[in-house]
Structures are given as structure tokens and as C-alpha cells.
Amino acid sequence: GHTLVDAAFLGSSPALALNSLRTDTERNEQRGIANLMKGCFSAFRNPTAHEPHVSWHISEADTLDLLSTLSLIHRRLDTAVVLHSQPPA
């Protein structure tokens, strides 16, 4: 997940842009949304698939907050613009 986000959204020539990337603020926003994506991958994954026999409990409040965060990320992805295609790795 992290490597894909880095390749798609970060660096001096990202493959996808969430805005025009013309100002420091816009570049910071791009980096921030990318970091939110990576944070979600790290904090909220399917632990039972990665660590068998582990019971993972998440509260209703945390579930709703996660869904709101994912909704924001997804909405921003819906408006992303392809700057260049990268060949498959």
C-alpha cells in the first residue's frame, strides 16, 4: 500500500494529482491526503488476515470515523487527474 501511494501521489513527478500542485499549500494538501491513505493502511487493515487467531475489536465510534475518513479520501480520488502513466512494476 505505502509503495503504491508514494509512486502515485508523492515525489517530484507524481502520477496522480488531487489539485493543480502549483503552490506549497496544494503540494502540502497532496502530501497530507497521501499520508492519510498510508495511515489508514497502517492503522486499519484486516489484522486477522495478517495475524491468525487474533481478535480485533473496533468501537462503533472508531468505525464511523474510519468510514468518514475513507469517504473523504475516496471523494478526493474521484477528482484526481492523471499526470502520466507509470509502467506496471
Coordinates of C-alpha atoms in Angstrom, one line a residue:
G1 CA 0.0 0.0 0.0
H2 CA 2.6 2.6 1.0
T3 CA 4.8 2.0 -2.0
L4 CA 1.8 2.4 -4.4
V5 CA 0.7 5.6 -2.7
D6 CA 4.2 7.0 -2.8
A7 CA 4.5 6.2 -6.5
A8 CA 1.1 7.6 -7.4
F9 CA 0.9 10.7 -5.3
L10 CA 4.4 11.7 -4.0
G11 CA 7.7 12.8 -5.3
S12 CA 8.7 15.4 -7.8
S13 CA 6.6 13.9 -10.6
P14 CA 3.5 12.1 -9.1
A15 CA 1.3 10.1 -11.5
L16 CA -1.9 11.5 -10.0
A17 CA -2.8 15.0 -8.8
L18 CA -5.5 15.9 -6.4
N19 CA -5.2 19.6 -7.3
S20 CA -3.0 21.8 -9.6
L21 CA 0.1 21.3 -7.4
R22 CA 1.1 24.9 -8.2
T23 CA 1.5 26.2 -4.7
D24 CA 3.1 25.0 -1.5
T25 CA -0.3 24.7 0.0
E26 CA -1.6 22.5 -2.8
R27 CA 1.6 20.3 -2.7
N28 CA 1.1 20.0 1.1
E29 CA -2.5 19.0 0.6
Q30 CA -1.4 16.3 -1.8
R31 CA 1.2 15.0 0.6
G32 CA -1.4 15.2 3.5
I33 CA -4.0 13.1 1.7
A34 CA -1.3 10.6 0.7
N35 CA -0.3 10.4 4.3
L36 CA -3.9 9.8 5.3
M37 CA -4.1 6.9 2.9
K38 CA -0.9 5.4 4.2
G39 CA -2.1 5.9 7.8
C40 CA -5.3 4.1 7.0
F41 CA -3.4 1.2 5.5
S42 CA -1.2 1.0 8.7
A43 CA -3.9 1.6 11.4
F44 CA -6.9 -0.1 9.8
R45 CA -6.2 -3.3 8.0
N46 CA -7.5 -6.8 8.4
P47 CA -5.5 -8.0 11.3
T48 CA -7.0 -11.5 11.3
A49 CA -5.7 -11.9 7.8
H50 CA -2.2 -10.9 8.9
E51 CA -2.1 -12.4 12.3
P52 CA -4.1 -15.6 12.6
H53 CA -6.1 -16.2 15.9
V54 CA -6.2 -12.5 16.8
S55 CA -9.5 -11.0 17.7
W56 CA -9.7 -7.4 16.6
H57 CA -12.3 -5.2 18.2
I58 CA -13.2 -1.7 16.9
S59 CA -15.7 0.5 18.5
E60 CA -18.7 1.9 16.7
A61 CA -17.3 5.5 17.1
D62 CA -14.0 4.5 15.6
T63 CA -15.7 2.6 12.8
L64 CA -17.8 5.7 11.9
D65 CA -14.7 7.9 12.0
L66 CA -12.8 5.5 9.7
L67 CA -15.7 5.4 7.3
S68 CA -15.8 9.2 7.2
T69 CA -12.0 9.4 6.6
L70 CA -12.2 6.8 3.8
S71 CA -15.1 8.7 2.3
L72 CA -13.0 11.9 2.2
I73 CA -10.1 10.0 0.6
H74 CA -12.3 8.3 -2.0
R75 CA -14.1 11.6 -2.9
R76 CA -10.6 13.2 -3.5
L77 CA -9.5 10.2 -5.6
D78 CA -12.7 10.6 -7.7
T79 CA -11.5 14.0 -8.8
A80 CA -7.8 13.1 -9.2
V81 CA -6.2 13.9 -12.5
V82 CA -3.7 11.5 -14.3
L83 CA -0.5 13.4 -15.0
H84 CA 1.4 10.5 -16.5
S85 CA 1.1 6.7 -16.7
Q86 CA 3.7 4.6 -15.0
P87 CA 4.5 1.2 -16.4
P88 CA 3.4 -1.7 -14.3
A89 CA 6.1 -2.9 -11.9

